[in-house]
Amino acid sequence: MAGSEMGVTQAKAETVTDAGRKPDPCIVVIFGASGDLTKRKLLPALYHLDQQNLLPENFSVVGVARRDLSKTFAPDMKDGILKGGGVEENEEKLGKFVEKIEYFATNFDDDAGFEKLKAFLAEQDGKSGTKGNRLFYLAVAPEFFADIVERLGKHGMTKPAEGAENGAWVRFIIEKPFGTDLDSAIKLNKDINAVLGEDQIFRIDHYLGKEAVQNIPVLRFANGMFEPLWNRDYIDNVQITAAESIGIEGRGPFYEQAGALRDVLQNHVMEVLSFVAMEPPDSFESSAVRVEKLKVWKAIEAVPLENTARGQYGPGKVDGQDAIGYRQEDRVNPESQTETYAAMKLSIDNWRWAGVPFYIRAAKRLTERVTEVVITFKKAPLDLFGAPGKSQIEQNVLTLRIQPDDGIKLQFGNKVPGPVTDIKQVKMEFSYAAEFGKSSANGYERLLLDAMLGDGTLFAEGAGVEATWKLMTPILEAWKAQQKEFPNYAAGTWGPDEGAELLGRDGREWKVS
Ligand code: BG6
């Protein structure tokens, strides 16, 4: 079935409005503002919010970085907004928004610079009526997170300034990676919590900004028909794939330290998994949701090495173009042991999921870009329409496609029209683009808005980050202790044999829709 024929016609009428969700007047202060993220994602997202009238009237953005960009910053951001696409070509509106963008240069270890920043922000409050409310966004390399927070604390910027109105707030969005293993995550939490309350901290995972990820709990808990089947009695296995066809795109030094497990599996994929596996929370409030997500991560059994697979791409062809191998990438060790493919089989030891394998994988330079959750149901108990040697039943498959072409597909057996009972697998499909039109949002809109509103539901909490690192760190250590013959897959393929064997051993294979 094409487009949105899965009975979603009411969805438009039922869209919950965001009325009343307008944040307080505030300044968004972006540290690391000269980086790509600010121009490509953050400013376009803020402008999208502005266009939807979701920003406060009294609002300003202050970019902070080391270089003096005071002349070029605002025009550069305007350019980023226009290139980001999806904006109405309205010079007046855009011009008005760009007027709210300021820039401040300081080194991150310069006390005098921080003191001046404090005065600069206070001056902005006076000019823009932002009332002392601050959302600091740390879009800097992770080694600066704790120092910046500490220095802001030292200069009295982590709490509302004296004389600020009651209810004034200071919040922090912290980019990933949040730690590189369990010890570093614990240390980072400790350092940051020494200055900030947990309710001030918003650890961002941009996957939680994706519509199709936010829709997972909606699909499960806003519909009556899925939840009764969402357990070990009906589900055979769950797969989560985060496949990319791109390589490391010039980020050699970063990726050499990261690898696929740290870069995507430990955070993005584990966030998605928690939404798929969690129990219904008693409300959709941040604290209730976080408790349920944490329970899932804690219930995952330690992963034996044989339930993991890793790989590194060699030269190959992607989309018909020659692609170099990982070890030939710029600023990558020619004998690198860094994995560009990571997969594992997880067991969630709780009542709902006992015995249901969760297979997860993340990788660069695979055949195509696809992120999805594939839920395969158990077969019907009896092959009523089969004949000897010819089974007519297959497993139903529900696919939650996160990107590209986000949507949902349900595969089931259907009688082929004609005088005999032949059964063919068909798909019912819901497509976001077909139903709601193509969206120009980049996912940061919702997260920035929620942080301005103080809603941490779609952000990681300290304990959750530690729980996922606790699970992943022993795997990283075991991998480090065991050298691998790399490369073990060609760019443009579906990864190494050992990735396929992880499921092959269980009589299954990876599925993408
Ligand atoms: C980032 C990783 O967190 O997520 C990148 O550092 C990866 O390596 C990216 O490419 C994937 O995000 P998306 O939204 O393109 O799936």
Short mmCIF file of C-alpha atoms and ligand atoms in Angstrom, two decimals:
data_model
loop_
_atom_site.label_atom_id
_atom_site.label_comp_id
_atom_site.label_asym_id
_atom_site.label_seq_id
_atom_site.Cartn_x
_atom_site.Cartn_y
_atom_site.Cartn_z
CA MET A 1 0.00 0.00 0.00
CA ALA A 2 1.36 3.34 -0.87
CA GLY A 3 1.78 6.53 1.11
CA SER A 4 -0.23 6.83 4.24
CA GLU A 5 -2.98 4.31 3.73
CA MET A 6 -2.50 2.83 7.16
CA GLY A 7 -5.46 4.65 8.59
CA VAL A 8 -3.67 7.74 9.83
CA THR A 9 -6.17 10.17 8.40
CA GLN A 10 -7.10 11.45 11.82
CA ALA A 11 -3.54 12.21 12.75
CA LYS A 12 -3.61 15.72 11.31
CA ALA A 13 -6.68 16.71 13.19
CA GLU A 14 -5.26 15.27 16.40
CA THR A 15 -1.90 16.98 16.27
CA VAL A 16 -1.23 18.29 19.74
CA THR A 17 -0.50 21.97 19.55
CA ASP A 18 2.50 23.51 21.20
CA ALA A 19 0.51 26.50 22.34
CA GLY A 20 1.56 27.61 25.77
CA ARG A 21 5.02 26.12 25.35
CA LYS A 22 6.78 29.41 24.87
CA PRO A 23 9.98 29.72 26.89
CA ASP A 24 10.89 32.60 29.19
CA PRO A 25 12.96 35.45 27.75
CA CYS A 26 16.55 34.18 27.58
CA ILE A 27 19.99 34.29 26.01
CA VAL A 28 21.34 31.19 24.29
CA VAL A 29 25.11 31.30 24.81
CA ILE A 30 26.94 28.95 22.48
CA PHE A 31 30.50 27.99 23.42
CA GLY A 32 32.44 26.72 20.41
CA ALA A 33 30.31 28.91 18.16
CA SER A 34 32.90 28.97 15.37
CA GLY A 35 32.36 25.23 14.76
CA ASP A 36 30.19 23.67 12.13
CA LEU A 37 27.36 22.67 14.43
CA THR A 38 26.39 26.25 15.24
CA LYS A 39 26.06 27.32 11.65
CA ARG A 40 24.68 24.10 10.18
CA LYS A 41 22.27 23.04 12.90
CA LEU A 42 21.81 25.33 15.89
CA LEU A 43 21.10 28.66 14.25
CA PRO A 44 18.87 27.16 11.52
CA ALA A 45 16.95 25.33 14.28
CA LEU A 46 16.56 28.51 16.34
CA TYR A 47 15.33 30.34 13.27
CA HIS A 48 12.82 27.57 12.53
CA LEU A 49 11.52 28.01 16.09
CA ASP A 50 11.36 31.75 15.56
CA GLN A 51 9.37 31.26 12.37
CA GLN A 52 6.90 29.12 14.25
CA ASN A 53 6.60 31.79 16.88
CA LEU A 54 8.01 29.48 19.53
CA LEU A 55 10.82 31.73 20.73
CA PRO A 56 10.26 34.39 23.35
CA GLU A 57 10.03 37.94 22.09
CA ASN A 58 12.97 38.93 24.30
CA PHE A 59 15.68 36.66 23.06
CA SER A 60 19.26 36.73 21.95
CA VAL A 61 22.03 34.39 20.85
CA VAL A 62 25.63 34.98 21.89
CA GLY A 63 28.31 32.96 20.12
CA VAL A 64 31.49 32.44 22.11
CA ALA A 65 34.78 31.17 20.69
CA ARG A 66 38.46 31.99 20.78
CA ARG A 67 38.87 33.81 17.47
CA ASP A 68 37.65 37.34 16.98
CA LEU A 69 34.70 36.85 14.66
CA SER A 70 32.66 39.81 15.81
CA LYS A 71 32.35 41.24 12.29
CA THR A 72 31.61 38.03 10.43
CA PHE A 73 29.66 35.91 12.91
CA ALA A 74 26.12 37.20 12.39
CA PRO A 75 26.34 37.32 8.55
CA ASP A 76 27.89 33.86 8.60
CA MET A 77 25.00 32.54 10.66
CA LYS A 78 22.54 34.14 8.25
CA ASP A 79 24.25 32.27 5.49
CA GLY A 80 23.99 29.03 7.47
CA ILE A 81 20.27 29.59 8.03
CA LEU A 82 19.67 30.15 4.33
CA LYS A 83 21.79 27.16 3.34
CA GLY A 84 20.06 25.00 5.96
CA GLY A 85 17.01 25.29 3.73
CA GLY A 86 13.33 25.23 4.48
CA VAL A 87 13.16 28.89 5.40
CA GLU A 88 10.84 31.36 3.90
CA GLU A 89 12.87 33.90 1.87
CA ASN A 90 11.78 36.82 3.95
CA GLU A 91 14.54 39.40 4.32
CA GLU A 92 12.66 41.37 6.92
CA LYS A 93 11.98 38.42 9.23
CA LEU A 94 15.43 36.94 8.80
CA GLY A 95 17.02 40.37 9.23
CA LYS A 96 15.14 40.86 12.50
CA PHE A 97 16.31 37.48 13.75
CA VAL A 98 19.93 38.08 12.76
CA GLU A 99 19.90 41.32 14.75
CA LYS A 100 19.57 39.16 17.85
CA ILE A 101 22.87 37.38 17.16
CA GLU A 102 25.96 38.62 19.03
CA TYR A 103 29.49 37.38 19.32
CA PHE A 104 32.03 37.36 22.13
CA ALA A 105 35.67 36.22 21.82
CA THR A 106 37.54 34.67 24.73
CA ASN A 107 39.92 31.86 25.47
CA PHE A 108 38.22 29.19 27.53
CA ASP A 109 40.89 29.42 30.24
CA ASP A 110 40.95 33.20 30.49
CA ASP A 111 39.52 34.46 33.78
CA ALA A 112 39.57 38.07 32.64
CA GLY A 113 37.73 37.03 29.47
CA PHE A 114 35.05 35.25 31.52
CA GLU A 115 34.60 38.29 33.75
CA LYS A 116 34.05 40.39 30.61
CA LEU A 117 31.64 37.80 29.26
CA LYS A 118 29.60 38.13 32.42
CA ALA A 119 29.39 41.89 31.93
CA PHE A 120 28.58 41.41 28.25
CA LEU A 121 25.67 39.07 29.06
CA ALA A 122 24.37 41.47 31.69
CA GLU A 123 24.50 44.23 29.08
CA GLN A 124 22.53 42.00 26.69
CA ASP A 125 19.92 41.50 29.41
CA GLY A 126 19.58 45.24 29.61
CA LYS A 127 19.29 45.64 25.84
CA SER A 128 17.14 42.61 25.07
CA GLY A 129 15.09 42.17 28.22
CA THR A 130 16.32 38.60 28.70
CA LYS A 131 16.01 38.79 32.48
CA GLY A 132 19.16 36.88 33.43
CA ASN A 133 17.94 33.55 31.98
CA ARG A 134 20.71 31.67 30.21
CA LEU A 135 20.93 28.53 28.16
CA PHE A 136 24.62 27.72 27.74
CA TYR A 137 25.31 25.32 24.88
CA LEU A 138 28.70 23.60 25.08
CA ALA A 139 29.47 22.78 21.46
CA VAL A 140 33.15 22.34 22.21
CA ALA A 141 35.57 19.42 22.29
CA PRO A 142 34.73 17.22 25.30
CA GLU A 143 37.98 17.98 27.12
CA PHE A 144 36.68 21.53 27.67
CA PHE A 145 33.27 20.63 29.15
CA ALA A 146 34.26 20.47 32.81
CA ASP A 147 36.70 23.42 32.66
CA ILE A 148 34.16 25.74 31.05
CA VAL A 149 31.49 24.82 33.58
CA GLU A 150 33.94 25.29 36.43
CA ARG A 151 35.12 28.66 35.18
CA LEU A 152 31.57 29.88 34.60
CA GLY A 153 30.85 28.79 38.16
CA LYS A 154 33.89 30.64 39.46
CA HIS A 155 32.67 33.82 37.78
CA GLY A 156 29.16 33.48 39.12
CA MET A 157 27.48 32.59 35.84
CA THR A 158 26.08 29.16 36.70
CA LYS A 159 23.38 30.61 38.94
CA PRO A 160 20.95 33.44 38.23
CA ALA A 161 22.68 36.76 38.84
CA GLU A 162 21.93 38.66 42.02
CA GLY A 163 18.87 40.76 41.54
CA ALA A 164 17.47 38.48 38.79
CA GLU A 165 13.75 37.85 39.04
CA ASN A 166 12.46 34.90 41.03
CA GLY A 167 12.38 31.82 38.86
CA ALA A 168 15.32 32.98 36.72
CA TRP A 169 17.32 30.02 35.43
CA VAL A 170 20.68 28.95 34.05
CA ARG A 171 20.85 25.71 32.10
CA PHE A 172 23.51 23.83 30.17
CA ILE A 173 23.26 21.73 27.05
CA ILE A 174 26.28 19.46 26.79
CA GLU A 175 27.14 17.84 23.48
CA LYS A 176 28.31 14.28 23.05
CA PRO A 177 30.54 12.39 23.60
CA PHE A 178 29.83 12.36 27.30
CA GLY A 179 32.91 10.46 28.41
CA THR A 180 34.85 7.85 26.51
CA ASP A 181 34.37 4.98 28.98
CA LEU A 182 32.82 4.37 32.38
CA ASP A 183 35.56 6.05 34.43
CA SER A 184 35.68 9.18 32.30
CA ALA A 185 31.88 9.47 32.31
CA ILE A 186 31.79 9.15 36.11
CA LYS A 187 34.51 11.79 36.42
CA LEU A 188 32.76 14.16 34.03
CA ASN A 189 29.47 13.76 35.89
CA LYS A 190 31.26 14.39 39.18
CA ASP A 191 33.05 17.50 37.91
CA ILE A 192 29.94 18.98 36.38
CA ASN A 193 27.67 18.06 39.28
CA ALA A 194 30.12 19.82 41.61
CA VAL A 195 28.98 23.08 40.02
CA LEU A 196 25.55 22.37 38.55
CA GLY A 197 22.41 20.68 39.79
CA GLU A 198 21.26 17.73 37.66
CA ASP A 199 18.16 19.75 36.73
CA GLN A 200 20.44 22.32 35.07
CA ILE A 201 22.15 19.74 32.86
CA PHE A 202 20.82 18.71 29.45
CA ARG A 203 23.06 16.05 27.88
CA ILE A 204 22.06 16.14 24.26
CA ASP A 205 21.74 13.18 21.94
CA HIS A 206 20.52 14.47 18.61
CA TYR A 207 18.81 11.15 17.84
CA LEU A 208 16.21 12.09 20.44
CA GLY A 209 15.44 15.12 18.29
CA LYS A 210 14.37 12.90 15.41
CA GLU A 211 10.62 12.68 14.88
CA ALA A 212 10.64 8.95 14.23
CA VAL A 213 12.55 8.33 17.46
CA GLN A 214 10.13 10.47 19.49
CA ASN A 215 7.37 8.52 17.84
CA ILE A 216 8.47 5.16 19.28
CA PRO A 217 6.87 5.73 22.68
CA VAL A 218 3.90 7.35 20.94
CA LEU A 219 3.37 4.32 18.73
CA ARG A 220 3.61 2.03 21.73
CA PHE A 221 1.69 3.97 24.33
CA ALA A 222 -0.82 6.06 22.37
CA ASN A 223 -2.26 3.02 20.57
CA GLY A 224 -4.10 0.07 21.98
CA MET A 225 -2.99 -2.57 19.52
CA PHE A 226 0.80 -2.72 19.81
CA GLU A 227 1.51 -2.90 23.52
CA PRO A 228 -0.28 -6.23 24.14
CA LEU A 229 2.03 -7.84 21.57
CA TRP A 230 5.18 -6.01 22.68
CA ASN A 231 6.84 -8.78 24.68
CA ARG A 232 8.57 -12.14 24.61
CA ASP A 233 5.34 -14.04 23.92
CA TYR A 234 4.92 -12.45 20.49
CA ILE A 235 8.24 -10.92 19.50
CA ASP A 236 10.95 -13.17 18.12
CA ASN A 237 13.78 -10.64 17.91
CA VAL A 238 14.52 -6.93 17.60
CA GLN A 239 17.15 -5.41 15.36
CA ILE A 240 18.42 -1.84 15.41
CA THR A 241 20.58 -0.74 12.52
CA ALA A 242 22.36 2.61 12.24
CA ALA A 243 24.10 2.25 8.89
CA GLU A 244 25.88 5.06 7.10
CA SER A 245 27.29 4.99 3.59
CA ILE A 246 29.57 7.96 4.29
CA GLY A 247 33.06 7.49 5.68
CA ILE A 248 34.62 9.55 8.43
CA GLU A 249 34.52 12.79 6.41
CA GLY A 250 37.86 14.26 7.39
CA ARG A 251 37.38 13.61 11.11
CA GLY A 252 40.37 11.23 11.34
CA PRO A 253 41.79 12.33 14.72
CA PHE A 254 38.34 12.26 16.34
CA TYR A 255 37.31 8.94 14.86
CA GLU A 256 40.61 7.22 15.66
CA GLN A 257 39.80 7.79 19.34
CA ALA A 258 36.11 7.06 18.99
CA GLY A 259 35.24 4.19 16.65
CA ALA A 260 31.73 3.04 15.86
CA LEU A 261 30.93 1.79 19.34
CA ARG A 262 31.73 5.05 21.14
CA ASP A 263 30.50 7.26 18.30
CA VAL A 264 27.04 5.83 17.72
CA LEU A 265 26.27 2.55 19.48
CA GLN A 266 26.78 3.66 23.09
CA ASN A 267 24.59 6.73 22.71
CA HIS A 268 22.27 7.01 19.69
CA VAL A 269 21.49 3.30 19.38
CA MET A 270 21.13 2.75 23.12
CA GLU A 271 18.70 5.67 23.34
CA VAL A 272 16.58 4.15 20.59
CA LEU A 273 16.76 0.75 22.26
CA SER A 274 15.53 2.16 25.56
CA PHE A 275 12.42 3.61 23.89
CA VAL A 276 11.72 0.27 22.20
CA ALA A 277 12.20 -1.78 25.35
CA MET A 278 11.07 0.38 28.28
CA GLU A 279 7.99 -0.23 30.39
CA PRO A 280 5.19 2.31 30.14
CA PRO A 281 6.17 5.18 32.43
CA ASP A 282 3.51 6.44 34.82
CA SER A 283 3.56 9.78 33.02
CA PHE A 284 5.55 11.28 30.17
CA GLU A 285 7.42 13.53 32.58
CA SER A 286 11.16 13.54 32.47
CA SER A 287 11.70 11.84 35.83
CA ALA A 288 9.26 9.02 35.08
CA VAL A 289 10.67 8.35 31.61
CA ARG A 290 14.26 8.41 32.83
CA VAL A 291 13.53 5.82 35.51
CA GLU A 292 12.12 3.41 32.94
CA LYS A 293 14.96 3.93 30.48
CA LEU A 294 17.52 3.35 33.18
CA LYS A 295 15.84 0.10 34.18
CA VAL A 296 16.23 -1.19 30.62
CA TRP A 297 19.95 -0.41 30.42
CA LYS A 298 20.54 -1.92 33.84
CA ALA A 299 18.71 -5.09 32.88
CA ILE A 300 21.00 -5.79 29.93
CA GLU A 301 23.27 -8.71 30.69
CA ALA A 302 27.05 -8.29 30.40
CA VAL A 303 27.87 -9.02 26.77
CA PRO A 304 30.26 -11.92 26.12
CA LEU A 305 32.89 -11.26 23.48
CA GLU A 306 31.40 -13.90 21.18
CA ASN A 307 28.19 -11.86 21.07
CA THR A 308 30.02 -8.91 19.54
CA ALA A 309 31.35 -8.23 16.06
CA ARG A 310 33.60 -5.50 14.79
CA GLY A 311 35.03 -4.46 11.49
CA GLN A 312 36.93 -1.83 9.60
CA TYR A 313 36.32 -0.90 5.98
CA GLY A 314 38.88 -1.34 3.29
CA PRO A 315 38.72 0.18 -0.20
CA GLY A 316 35.55 -0.46 -2.16
CA LYS A 317 32.78 1.17 -4.11
CA VAL A 318 30.00 3.24 -2.58
CA ASP A 319 27.16 4.40 -4.83
CA GLY A 320 29.22 3.45 -7.84
CA GLN A 321 32.18 5.63 -6.76
CA ASP A 322 35.57 4.36 -5.66
CA ALA A 323 36.04 4.75 -1.92
CA ILE A 324 39.32 4.53 -0.06
CA GLY A 325 39.79 2.29 2.96
CA TYR A 326 39.70 3.61 6.52
CA ARG A 327 43.46 3.24 6.95
CA GLN A 328 44.00 5.46 3.90
CA GLU A 329 41.84 8.27 5.28
CA ASP A 330 43.53 11.55 6.21
CA ARG A 331 45.23 11.53 9.64
CA VAL A 332 44.41 7.88 10.32
CA ASN A 333 47.05 5.43 11.48
CA PRO A 334 47.85 3.11 8.53
CA GLU A 335 47.74 0.23 11.03
CA SER A 336 44.72 1.49 12.90
CA GLN A 337 42.73 -0.95 15.03
CA THR A 338 39.75 1.42 15.27
CA GLU A 339 36.44 -0.22 14.37
CA THR A 340 34.17 1.40 11.82
CA TYR A 341 31.58 -1.36 12.31
CA ALA A 342 30.29 -2.48 15.69
CA ALA A 343 27.53 -4.98 16.34
CA MET A 344 26.31 -7.00 19.25
CA LYS A 345 23.60 -9.28 20.51
CA LEU A 346 22.05 -8.12 23.76
CA SER A 347 19.82 -9.90 26.24
CA ILE A 348 17.52 -7.84 28.38
CA ASP A 349 16.99 -9.78 31.55
CA ASN A 350 13.55 -8.73 32.60
CA TRP A 351 10.09 -10.26 32.58
CA ARG A 352 9.05 -8.66 29.30
CA TRP A 353 12.12 -9.46 27.25
CA ALA A 354 13.71 -12.64 28.65
CA GLY A 355 14.80 -14.78 25.71
CA VAL A 356 14.29 -12.11 23.01
CA PRO A 357 17.61 -11.16 21.38
CA PHE A 358 18.23 -7.52 20.55
CA TYR A 359 20.76 -7.24 17.73
CA ILE A 360 22.25 -3.80 17.28
CA ARG A 361 24.79 -2.44 14.82
CA ALA A 362 26.33 0.86 13.76
CA ALA A 363 28.79 1.37 10.96
CA LYS A 364 30.34 3.63 8.36
CA ARG A 365 30.70 2.91 4.66
CA LEU A 366 27.95 0.31 4.40
CA THR A 367 25.86 -0.17 1.29
CA GLU A 368 23.33 2.49 2.14
CA ARG A 369 22.30 4.97 4.79
CA VAL A 370 19.52 3.50 6.85
CA THR A 371 18.57 3.76 10.48
CA GLU A 372 15.71 1.58 11.57
CA VAL A 373 14.24 -0.68 14.19
CA VAL A 374 13.02 -4.01 12.85
CA ILE A 375 10.69 -5.98 15.08
CA THR A 376 10.11 -9.53 13.93
CA PHE A 377 7.15 -11.35 15.41
CA LYS A 378 6.85 -15.06 16.07
CA LYS A 379 5.20 -17.15 13.37
CA ALA A 380 1.55 -18.09 13.46
CA PRO A 381 1.33 -21.38 15.35
CA LEU A 382 -0.08 -23.42 12.48
CA ASP A 383 0.56 -23.47 8.75
CA LEU A 384 -3.09 -23.77 7.74
CA PHE A 385 -2.54 -22.91 4.09
CA GLY A 386 0.70 -24.79 3.50
CA ALA A 387 1.22 -27.96 1.54
CA PRO A 388 3.88 -30.63 2.12
CA GLY A 389 7.23 -28.96 1.46
CA LYS A 390 5.63 -25.57 0.91
CA SER A 391 5.17 -23.42 3.96
CA GLN A 392 2.86 -20.48 3.49
CA ILE A 393 3.58 -18.56 6.64
CA GLU A 394 6.25 -16.09 7.42
CA GLN A 395 7.00 -13.89 10.37
CA ASN A 396 5.28 -10.51 10.53
CA VAL A 397 7.71 -7.64 10.58
CA LEU A 398 7.14 -4.15 11.92
CA THR A 399 9.76 -1.68 10.77
CA LEU A 400 10.21 1.72 12.37
CA ARG A 401 12.22 3.64 9.81
CA ILE A 402 14.08 6.53 11.39
CA GLN A 403 15.93 7.77 8.31
CA PRO A 404 15.93 8.43 5.48
CA ASP A 405 12.24 8.31 4.42
CA ASP A 406 11.03 8.02 8.00
CA GLY A 407 7.88 6.06 8.51
CA ILE A 408 6.49 2.71 9.58
CA LYS A 409 6.00 -0.50 7.62
CA LEU A 410 4.07 -3.58 8.58
CA GLN A 411 4.66 -6.75 6.66
CA PHE A 412 2.07 -9.51 6.64
CA GLY A 413 0.90 -12.43 4.50
CA ASN A 414 -1.92 -11.78 2.08
CA LYS A 415 -3.81 -14.00 -0.34
CA VAL A 416 -2.78 -13.48 -3.94
CA PRO A 417 -5.98 -12.87 -5.95
CA GLY A 418 -6.92 -15.99 -7.91
CA PRO A 419 -8.58 -19.37 -7.67
CA VAL A 420 -5.93 -20.91 -5.38
CA THR A 421 -4.76 -19.84 -1.94
CA ASP A 422 -1.27 -18.56 -2.51
CA ILE A 423 0.09 -16.21 0.12
CA LYS A 424 2.41 -13.34 -0.56
CA GLN A 425 4.10 -11.02 1.93
CA VAL A 426 2.86 -7.45 1.46
CA LYS A 427 3.57 -4.19 3.27
CA MET A 428 1.37 -1.47 4.69
CA GLU A 429 3.27 1.75 4.87
CA PHE A 430 3.00 5.06 6.62
CA SER A 431 5.35 7.77 5.41
CA TYR A 432 5.93 11.00 7.31
CA ALA A 433 6.55 12.94 4.09
CA ALA A 434 3.37 11.66 2.44
CA GLU A 435 1.23 12.34 5.49
CA PHE A 436 2.69 15.51 6.93
CA GLY A 437 4.72 16.95 4.05
CA LYS A 438 8.47 17.19 3.93
CA SER A 439 9.92 18.74 7.04
CA SER A 440 12.81 21.17 7.02
CA ALA A 441 13.44 20.69 10.74
CA ASN A 442 16.84 19.30 11.61
CA GLY A 443 15.94 17.78 14.97
CA TYR A 444 17.59 20.39 17.15
CA GLU A 445 14.43 22.51 17.24
CA ARG A 446 12.61 20.32 19.72
CA LEU A 447 15.70 19.79 21.88
CA LEU A 448 16.57 23.47 22.08
CA LEU A 449 12.98 24.35 22.84
CA ASP A 450 12.70 21.68 25.54
CA ALA A 451 15.92 22.85 27.19
CA MET A 452 14.65 26.46 27.20
CA LEU A 453 11.50 25.12 28.82
CA GLY A 454 13.44 23.05 31.35
CA ASP A 455 12.01 19.75 30.08
CA GLY A 456 14.69 17.04 30.25
CA THR A 457 12.58 14.13 28.94
CA LEU A 458 14.49 13.94 25.67
CA PHE A 459 17.93 14.33 27.25
CA ALA A 460 20.28 11.82 28.82
CA GLU A 461 20.68 11.83 32.55
CA GLY A 462 23.95 11.18 34.43
CA ALA A 463 22.95 7.75 35.72
CA GLY A 464 21.77 6.67 32.27
CA VAL A 465 25.03 7.65 30.63
CA GLU A 466 26.95 5.71 33.25
CA ALA A 467 24.74 2.65 32.80
CA THR A 468 25.40 2.48 29.06
CA TRP A 469 29.13 3.00 29.58
CA LYS A 470 29.13 0.27 32.22
CA LEU A 471 27.81 -2.11 29.61
CA MET A 472 30.08 -0.98 26.79
CA THR A 473 33.40 -0.45 28.59
CA PRO A 474 34.24 -4.15 29.14
CA ILE A 475 33.60 -4.75 25.43
CA LEU A 476 35.95 -1.93 24.46
CA GLU A 477 38.58 -3.36 26.78
CA ALA A 478 38.19 -6.88 25.42
CA TRP A 479 38.45 -5.56 21.86
CA LYS A 480 41.56 -3.60 22.72
CA ALA A 481 43.22 -6.70 24.11
CA GLN A 482 42.56 -8.66 20.95
CA GLN A 483 44.19 -7.37 17.74
CA LYS A 484 42.17 -7.87 14.59
CA GLU A 485 43.02 -8.48 10.96
CA PHE A 486 41.69 -5.26 9.50
CA PRO A 487 40.28 -4.28 7.06
CA ASN A 488 37.67 -7.03 7.09
CA TYR A 489 34.96 -5.55 4.89
CA ALA A 490 34.98 -3.58 1.68
CA ALA A 491 33.46 -0.10 1.63
CA GLY A 492 29.99 -0.30 0.14
CA THR A 493 29.12 -3.76 1.49
CA TRP A 494 27.02 -4.74 4.51
CA GLY A 495 30.01 -5.26 6.78
CA PRO A 496 32.25 -8.10 7.91
CA ASP A 497 31.31 -11.79 7.91
CA GLU A 498 31.41 -11.84 11.67
CA GLY A 499 28.54 -9.33 11.73
CA ALA A 500 26.41 -11.69 9.65
CA GLU A 501 27.48 -14.68 11.76
CA LEU A 502 26.25 -13.02 14.93
CA LEU A 503 22.72 -13.66 13.65
CA GLY A 504 23.55 -16.57 11.36
CA ARG A 505 24.40 -18.68 14.41
CA ASP A 506 20.86 -18.12 15.64
CA GLY A 507 19.36 -18.95 12.24
CA ARG A 508 18.60 -15.30 11.51
CA GLU A 509 19.86 -12.55 9.29
CA TRP A 510 20.04 -8.77 9.40
CA LYS A 511 17.03 -7.12 7.83
CA VAL A 512 16.59 -3.71 6.31
CA SER A 513 13.35 -2.68 4.72
C1 BG6 B 1 27.16 11.69 15.15
C2 BG6 B 1 28.41 10.94 14.87
O1 BG6 B 1 26.89 11.71 16.53
O2 BG6 B 1 26.08 11.08 14.48
C3 BG6 B 1 28.68 10.85 13.38
O3 BG6 B 1 29.50 11.57 15.52
C4 BG6 B 1 27.48 10.29 12.67
O4 BG6 B 1 29.82 10.06 13.11
C5 BG6 B 1 26.22 11.03 13.07
O5 BG6 B 1 27.71 10.40 11.27
C6 BG6 B 1 24.99 10.37 12.51
O6 BG6 B 1 23.92 11.24 12.68
P1 BG6 B 1 22.72 11.23 11.66
O7 BG6 B 1 21.73 12.17 12.24
O8 BG6 B 1 23.27 11.64 10.33
O9 BG6 B 1 22.25 9.80 11.64
#
